[in-house]
Short mmCIF file of C-alpha atoms and ligand atoms in Angstrom, two decimals:
data_model
loop_
_atom_site.label_atom_id
_atom_site.label_comp_id
_atom_site.label_asym_id
_atom_site.label_seq_id
_atom_site.Cartn_x
_atom_site.Cartn_y
_atom_site.Cartn_z
CA MET A 789 -63.07 75.49 8.35
CA PHE A 790 -62.63 72.20 6.46
CA ASP A 791 -65.98 72.74 4.70
CA ALA A 792 -64.88 76.22 3.64
CA PHE A 793 -61.63 74.78 2.28
CA ILE A 794 -63.48 72.10 0.26
CA PHE A 795 -65.89 74.75 -1.05
CA TRP A 796 -63.00 77.02 -2.11
CA LEU A 797 -61.15 74.07 -3.73
CA GLY A 798 -64.30 73.12 -5.66
CA GLU A 799 -64.80 76.72 -6.82
CA GLU A 800 -61.19 77.03 -8.01
CA LEU A 801 -61.26 73.71 -9.88
CA ALA A 802 -64.57 74.62 -11.50
CA SER A 803 -63.10 77.96 -12.58
CA ALA A 804 -60.06 76.12 -14.05
CA GLY A 805 -62.46 73.87 -15.97
CA SER A 806 -64.43 76.87 -17.19
CA SER A 807 -61.24 78.16 -18.92
CA LEU A 808 -62.04 75.58 -21.59
CA PHE A 809 -65.14 77.60 -22.53
CA ASP A 810 -63.74 81.08 -21.95
CA LEU A 811 -62.72 82.96 -25.11
CA SER A 812 -60.28 85.13 -23.19
CA LYS A 813 -58.25 82.02 -22.25
CA ARG A 814 -55.64 80.53 -24.54
CA VAL A 815 -56.72 76.95 -23.77
CA SER A 816 -60.39 77.50 -24.55
CA LEU A 817 -61.77 74.70 -26.76
CA PHE A 818 -62.37 77.26 -29.48
CA TYR A 819 -58.65 78.14 -29.74
CA LEU A 820 -57.56 74.51 -29.29
CA VAL A 821 -59.70 73.60 -32.31
CA SER A 822 -58.90 76.78 -34.29
CA ALA A 823 -55.17 75.95 -33.98
CA SER A 824 -55.66 72.57 -35.62
CA VAL A 825 -57.89 74.05 -38.35
CA PHE A 826 -55.22 76.68 -39.01
CA ALA A 827 -52.50 73.98 -39.26
CA VAL A 828 -54.62 71.75 -41.54
CA PHE A 829 -55.32 74.72 -43.80
CA ILE A 830 -51.62 75.70 -44.09
CA PHE A 831 -50.39 72.13 -44.62
CA TYR A 832 -53.08 71.44 -47.24
CA PHE A 833 -52.13 74.65 -49.03
CA ARG A 834 -48.40 73.69 -48.97
CA TYR A 835 -48.43 69.93 -49.53
CA GLY A 836 -51.92 69.05 -50.73
CA PHE A 837 -53.99 66.30 -49.14
CA ALA A 838 -50.88 64.32 -48.08
CA GLY A 839 -49.78 67.23 -45.87
CA ILE A 840 -52.72 66.86 -43.49
CA HIS A 841 -51.10 63.94 -41.62
CA ARG A 842 -48.58 66.46 -40.21
CA VAL A 843 -51.26 67.52 -37.74
CA LYS A 844 -51.71 63.93 -36.48
CA SER A 845 -49.64 64.35 -33.29
CA TYR A 846 -51.99 67.15 -32.14
CA PHE A 847 -54.73 64.56 -31.68
CA SER A 848 -52.62 61.70 -30.33
CA TRP A 849 -53.67 60.41 -26.89
CA ARG A 850 -50.07 59.20 -26.46
CA VAL A 851 -49.09 62.88 -26.34
CA TRP A 852 -52.07 64.18 -24.35
CA TRP A 853 -51.77 61.37 -21.77
CA HIS A 854 -47.96 61.17 -21.67
CA SER A 855 -46.54 61.36 -18.12
CA SER A 856 -45.00 64.74 -19.05
CA ALA A 857 -48.40 66.06 -20.20
CA ARG A 858 -50.03 64.81 -16.98
CA THR A 859 -47.41 66.77 -15.05
CA ASP A 860 -48.40 69.85 -17.11
CA TYR A 861 -52.04 69.51 -15.98
CA GLN A 862 -51.05 69.02 -12.32
CA VAL A 863 -48.72 72.04 -12.35
CA TRP A 864 -51.45 74.12 -14.03
CA LEU A 865 -54.04 73.28 -11.38
CA LEU A 866 -51.65 73.61 -8.43
CA ASN A 867 -50.39 76.99 -9.63
CA ARG A 868 -53.96 78.23 -9.97
CA LEU A 869 -54.60 77.30 -6.35
CA ILE A 870 -51.34 78.88 -5.16
CA PHE A 871 -51.94 82.15 -7.06
CA SER A 872 -55.58 82.43 -6.06
CA ILE A 873 -54.35 82.66 -2.45
CA ALA A 874 -51.17 84.65 -3.05
CA ILE A 875 -52.19 87.42 -5.44
CA PRO A 876 -55.23 89.70 -5.36
CA LYS A 877 -54.63 90.76 -8.97
CA THR A 878 -57.28 93.41 -9.66
CA LEU A 879 -56.68 95.12 -6.34
CA SER A 880 -52.91 95.42 -6.83
CA GLN A 881 -53.31 96.66 -10.41
CA SER A 882 -55.78 99.42 -9.56
CA VAL A 883 -53.62 100.55 -6.62
CA TRP A 884 -50.55 100.78 -8.89
CA ILE A 885 -52.44 102.59 -11.66
CA SER A 886 -53.75 105.25 -9.28
CA PHE A 887 -50.32 105.66 -7.64
CA LEU A 888 -48.63 106.12 -11.06
CA PHE A 889 -51.46 108.37 -12.30
CA PHE A 890 -50.66 110.91 -9.57
CA PHE A 891 -46.90 110.33 -9.88
CA TRP A 892 -46.87 111.28 -13.62
CA GLN A 893 -48.86 114.42 -12.88
CA GLU A 894 -46.38 115.42 -10.17
CA GLN A 895 -43.63 114.96 -12.77
CA GLY A 896 -45.34 117.50 -15.02
CA LEU A 897 -47.15 115.14 -17.41
CA SER A 898 -50.59 116.43 -18.41
CA ASN A 899 -53.46 116.21 -20.89
CA LEU A 900 -52.06 116.54 -24.44
CA SER A 901 -55.25 118.17 -25.74
CA PHE A 902 -54.42 117.24 -29.34
CA GLY A 903 -58.08 116.70 -30.10
CA TRP A 904 -57.34 113.22 -31.48
CA SER A 905 -60.31 110.96 -32.15
CA ASP A 906 -61.05 108.03 -29.83
CA THR A 907 -60.14 105.62 -32.65
CA LEU A 908 -56.68 107.14 -33.09
CA VAL A 909 -56.00 107.12 -29.35
CA MET A 910 -57.21 103.52 -29.16
CA ALA A 911 -54.91 102.48 -32.01
CA LEU A 912 -51.93 104.24 -30.39
CA PHE A 913 -52.71 102.70 -27.01
CA THR A 914 -52.99 99.21 -28.51
CA LEU A 915 -49.69 99.61 -30.36
CA CYS A 916 -47.81 100.89 -27.28
CA TYR A 917 -49.39 98.27 -25.04
CA PHE A 918 -48.59 95.48 -27.50
CA LEU A 919 -44.94 96.52 -28.00
CA ALA A 920 -44.29 97.06 -24.27
CA ASP A 921 -45.98 93.78 -23.40
CA ASP A 922 -44.20 91.73 -26.06
CA PHE A 923 -40.75 93.18 -25.38
CA SER A 924 -41.05 92.79 -21.61
CA ARG A 925 -42.09 89.14 -22.07
CA PHE A 926 -39.09 88.59 -24.33
CA PHE A 927 -36.70 90.30 -21.91
CA THR A 928 -37.99 88.53 -18.79
CA HIS A 929 -37.69 85.22 -20.64
CA TRP A 930 -34.14 86.13 -21.76
CA LEU A 931 -33.25 86.86 -18.13
CA MET A 932 -34.72 83.52 -17.02
CA HIS A 933 -32.13 81.83 -19.25
CA LYS A 934 -29.17 84.10 -18.61
CA VAL A 935 -29.32 84.48 -14.82
CA PRO A 936 -28.34 81.10 -13.29
CA LEU A 937 -30.59 81.51 -10.26
CA LEU A 938 -33.61 82.18 -12.49
CA TRP A 939 -32.78 79.30 -14.82
CA PHE A 940 -33.25 76.79 -11.97
CA PHE A 941 -36.91 77.82 -11.89
CA HIS A 942 -37.42 78.27 -15.62
CA GLN A 943 -36.14 74.77 -16.38
CA VAL A 944 -39.51 73.46 -15.16
CA HIS A 945 -41.02 74.80 -18.39
CA HIS A 946 -38.21 73.21 -20.42
CA SER A 947 -38.38 69.83 -18.69
CA ALA A 948 -41.48 68.87 -20.72
CA LYS A 949 -40.67 65.86 -22.91
CA VAL A 950 -43.79 66.26 -25.03
CA LEU A 951 -45.45 69.58 -25.75
CA THR A 952 -49.20 70.11 -25.39
CA PRO A 953 -51.01 73.48 -25.31
CA PHE A 954 -51.06 73.09 -21.51
CA THR A 955 -47.23 73.15 -21.38
CA VAL A 956 -47.57 76.96 -21.47
CA PHE A 957 -48.75 76.71 -17.83
CA ARG A 958 -45.92 74.38 -16.80
CA THR A 959 -43.99 76.98 -14.84
CA HIS A 960 -42.59 77.12 -11.34
CA PRO A 961 -44.57 79.48 -9.04
CA VAL A 962 -41.43 81.65 -8.72
CA GLU A 963 -41.49 82.20 -12.50
CA GLY A 964 -45.26 82.73 -12.32
CA GLY A 965 -44.67 85.43 -9.69
CA LEU A 966 -42.02 87.17 -11.78
CA PHE A 967 -44.21 87.18 -14.88
CA PHE A 968 -47.09 88.49 -12.78
CA LEU A 969 -44.90 91.41 -11.63
CA ARG A 970 -43.89 91.99 -15.25
CA SER A 971 -47.46 92.22 -16.49
CA LEU A 972 -48.47 94.35 -13.50
CA THR A 973 -45.63 96.80 -14.18
CA VAL A 974 -46.15 97.05 -17.94
CA GLN A 975 -49.94 97.29 -17.80
CA SER A 976 -49.91 99.84 -14.99
CA LEU A 977 -47.24 101.96 -16.71
CA VAL A 978 -48.92 102.08 -20.12
CA ILE A 979 -52.47 102.52 -18.78
CA SER A 980 -51.48 105.24 -16.27
CA ILE A 981 -49.54 107.25 -18.89
CA PHE A 982 -52.48 107.11 -21.32
CA LEU A 983 -54.89 108.05 -18.54
CA VAL A 984 -52.87 111.22 -17.93
CA LEU A 985 -52.22 112.09 -21.59
CA PHE A 986 -55.69 111.26 -22.90
CA PRO A 987 -58.20 111.56 -20.05
CA HIS A 988 -61.81 110.55 -20.83
CA GLN A 989 -60.63 108.46 -23.81
CA ILE A 990 -59.34 105.47 -21.88
CA SER A 991 -62.54 103.67 -20.81
CA LEU A 992 -62.61 101.02 -23.55
CA LEU A 993 -58.89 100.96 -24.32
CA GLN A 994 -57.94 98.26 -21.88
CA ILE A 995 -60.60 95.85 -23.14
CA PHE A 996 -59.70 96.61 -26.75
CA GLY A 997 -55.99 95.91 -26.18
CA VAL A 998 -56.66 92.62 -24.44
CA LEU A 999 -59.07 91.58 -27.16
CA VAL A 1000 -56.59 92.31 -29.93
CA SER A 1001 -53.59 90.65 -28.32
CA THR A 1002 -55.35 87.49 -27.17
CA PHE A 1003 -57.78 86.95 -30.02
CA VAL A 1004 -55.44 87.49 -33.00
CA PHE A 1005 -52.58 85.63 -31.34
CA ASN A 1006 -54.74 82.67 -30.34
CA ILE A 1007 -56.76 82.33 -33.50
CA LEU A 1008 -53.54 82.15 -35.51
CA GLY A 1009 -52.51 78.95 -33.79
CA ALA A 1010 -50.70 80.12 -30.62
CA ASN A 1011 -51.44 76.69 -29.17
CA LEU A 1012 -49.38 75.02 -31.90
CA ARG A 1013 -46.11 76.29 -30.44
CA HIS A 1014 -46.58 73.90 -27.53
CA SER A 1015 -47.39 70.87 -29.66
CA GLY A 1016 -45.68 68.36 -31.92
CA VAL A 1017 -47.06 70.11 -35.03
CA VAL A 1018 -43.93 71.29 -36.83
CA LEU A 1019 -45.25 74.34 -38.65
CA SER A 1020 -43.18 77.22 -39.94
CA TYR A 1021 -44.70 80.52 -41.08
CA GLY A 1022 -42.52 80.52 -44.20
CA LYS A 1023 -39.20 82.31 -44.79
CA THR A 1024 -40.48 85.89 -44.89
CA ILE A 1025 -42.98 85.83 -42.00
CA GLU A 1026 -40.56 83.85 -39.79
CA LYS A 1027 -38.37 86.97 -39.70
CA TRP A 1028 -41.16 88.99 -38.09
CA LEU A 1029 -43.32 86.59 -36.10
CA ILE A 1030 -42.42 83.74 -33.76
CA SER A 1031 -43.81 80.60 -35.41
CA PRO A 1032 -44.66 77.27 -33.73
CA VAL A 1033 -41.43 75.72 -35.03
CA GLN A 1034 -39.37 78.62 -33.63
CA HIS A 1035 -40.73 78.05 -30.13
CA GLN A 1036 -40.21 74.29 -30.55
CA ILE A 1037 -36.53 75.06 -31.31
CA HIS A 1038 -36.52 76.95 -28.00
CA HIS A 1039 -37.60 73.71 -26.28
CA SER A 1040 -35.00 71.59 -28.11
CA ILE A 1041 -32.55 69.40 -26.22
CA SER A 1042 -29.82 70.04 -28.87
CA VAL A 1043 -26.92 72.25 -27.86
CA GLU A 1044 -27.06 74.27 -31.10
CA HIS A 1045 -30.60 75.32 -30.18
CA TYR A 1046 -29.76 76.55 -26.66
CA ASP A 1047 -30.89 80.09 -25.88
CA LYS A 1048 -32.70 80.65 -29.17
CA ASN A 1049 -36.06 82.30 -29.81
CA PHE A 1050 -37.12 83.89 -26.53
CA GLY A 1051 -39.89 85.91 -28.19
CA VAL A 1052 -43.63 85.47 -27.85
CA ILE A 1053 -45.20 87.24 -30.83
CA LEU A 1054 -42.57 89.39 -32.58
CA ALA A 1055 -39.29 87.87 -33.78
CA ILE A 1056 -37.60 91.29 -33.98
CA TRP A 1057 -36.42 91.25 -30.35
CA ASP A 1058 -34.57 87.97 -30.96
CA ARG A 1059 -33.02 89.38 -34.09
CA LEU A 1060 -31.88 92.46 -32.14
CA PHE A 1061 -30.34 90.27 -29.41
CA SER A 1062 -28.86 87.79 -31.95
CA THR A 1063 -30.83 84.90 -30.47
CA TRP A 1064 -33.09 84.28 -33.46
CA SER A 1065 -33.20 80.97 -35.29
CA SER A 1066 -35.76 80.29 -38.03
CA GLY A 1067 -37.19 76.84 -38.54
CA HIS A 1068 -38.77 74.72 -41.24
CA ASP A 1069 -41.56 72.16 -41.52
CA ASN A 1070 -39.25 69.14 -41.69
CA GLN A 1071 -37.30 69.87 -38.57
CA GLN A 1072 -37.01 67.01 -36.07
CA ILE A 1073 -36.72 68.17 -32.50
CA ILE A 1074 -36.40 66.29 -29.23
CA PHE A 1075 -37.80 68.26 -26.30
CA GLY A 1076 -36.40 68.61 -22.78
CA THR A 1077 -33.35 69.78 -20.87
CA GLY A 1078 -31.52 66.44 -20.85
CA GLU A 1079 -31.28 66.79 -17.05
CA LYS A 1080 -32.74 64.74 -14.18
CA ILE A 1081 -35.71 67.11 -13.85
CA ASP A 1082 -37.17 65.88 -17.20
CA ASN A 1083 -38.17 62.57 -15.60
CA GLY A 1084 -39.57 64.05 -12.40
CA GLY A 1085 -43.22 64.33 -11.43
CA VAL A 1086 -44.97 67.34 -10.04
CA LEU A 1087 -43.12 67.35 -6.68
CA THR A 1088 -39.74 67.27 -8.42
CA GLN A 1089 -40.82 70.21 -10.57
CA TYR A 1090 -41.64 72.26 -7.49
CA PHE A 1091 -38.83 71.26 -5.12
CA LEU A 1092 -35.77 70.46 -7.24
CA PRO A 1093 -35.42 74.09 -8.48
CA LEU A 1094 -35.72 75.32 -4.89
CA LYS A 1095 -33.04 72.87 -3.75
CA SER A 1096 -30.70 73.84 -6.62
CA ALA A 1097 -31.30 77.57 -6.00
CA ILE A 1098 -30.52 77.25 -2.27
CA HIS A 1099 -27.38 75.20 -3.01
CA TYR A 1100 -26.22 77.73 -5.63
CA SER A 1101 -26.91 80.72 -3.35
CA ARG A 1102 -25.00 79.08 -0.49
CA LEU A 1103 -21.97 78.49 -2.73
CA LYS A 1104 -22.09 82.09 -3.98
CA LEU A 1105 -22.44 83.46 -0.46
CA THR A 1106 -19.54 81.36 0.84
CA LYS A 1107 -17.37 82.57 -2.05
CA LEU A 1108 -18.43 86.17 -1.41
CA LEU A 1109 -17.64 85.93 2.31
CA HIS A 1110 -14.31 84.29 1.53
CA ASN A 1111 -13.40 87.10 -0.91
CA ALA A 1112 -14.52 89.73 1.62
CA GLN A 1113 -12.34 88.08 4.25
CA LEU A 1114 -9.32 88.10 1.88
CA LEU A 1115 -9.94 91.75 1.07
CA SER A 1116 -10.17 92.68 4.71
CA LEU A 1117 -6.90 90.80 5.47
CA GLU A 1118 -5.22 92.62 2.59
CA ALA A 1119 -6.54 95.96 3.87
CA GLN A 1120 -5.31 95.20 7.39
CA GLU A 1121 -1.86 94.29 6.03
CA HIS A 1122 -1.76 97.48 3.95
CA PHE A 1123 -2.77 99.58 6.96
CA ARG A 1124 -0.19 97.86 9.20
CA ARG A 1125 2.65 98.48 6.68
CA LYS A 1126 1.67 102.09 6.12
CA PHE A 1127 1.50 103.14 9.75
CA LYS A 1128 4.09 100.93 11.33
ZN1 LIG B 163 -37.22 79.34 -22.06
ZN1 LIG B 164 -42.57 77.07 -24.15
#
């Protein structure tokens, strides 16, 4: 039993380590390096040779070995272990896709028979998949900030005092679970609808969509958003795409930056919800929530949100029961007066 546990632990840790060489993973060495090359290129283009020092913090061991960064790595590894036990991802996705596939057909959805080429269907699938995925990420993130109970868990991501590309994994397992359900729902919905509308043209679509969304996003410096590299995309592009500096604003401790820039790739959702704030290269931002959790280690990150959520739920429940009691007393009084 113990041997099996050690074997499993070793396998999981080795698979976490292999992410560094896996092109489908955001923290692969290729994307970590490509982000810095991208930043150097942009800064050189904007400020000449003197601009290159703006990338310095990306290589600073003080950042990468900061206690906050070490907590990022611990949370990343622990979450991987938790989720490898808790969620059989491929199984649940294929079950959902087949369930929805038959459900849509029962609702009258069928093959469109438009005779569209595979390329056109692929392009349409990628566009729908991308928009549904990006909006649902935005909306789930928005909810994590707006619903008090969810914020207790999401503050783990915001408690980072320095940002490294691994901060993206600094999330409470409850948030991880919610985002897993989000991706399961969106992927299953889009894939099942396309399977019904365009049968026989779906085989490569899934791979194509994943390739497009991860590769383009990552090569263009996705890792910079969780870093100290203050890089804007420039006035015009900022309106359409979430830049590193926009996400850094999202992590800011300043009150004027609260609840800004929930988006992942497109900035349009934030503009629609009036939560958009553009940034610039000379912005100075302090990261964190300003709460006790910022100074906590990995155990605090896991247990403090749970404690706060239980405390909050208890208060709400007590208030609810109290209100229900008052209502019932009022009703009794009303009944008594009416039929006396
Ligand atoms: Zn957030
Ligand atoms: Zn973040």
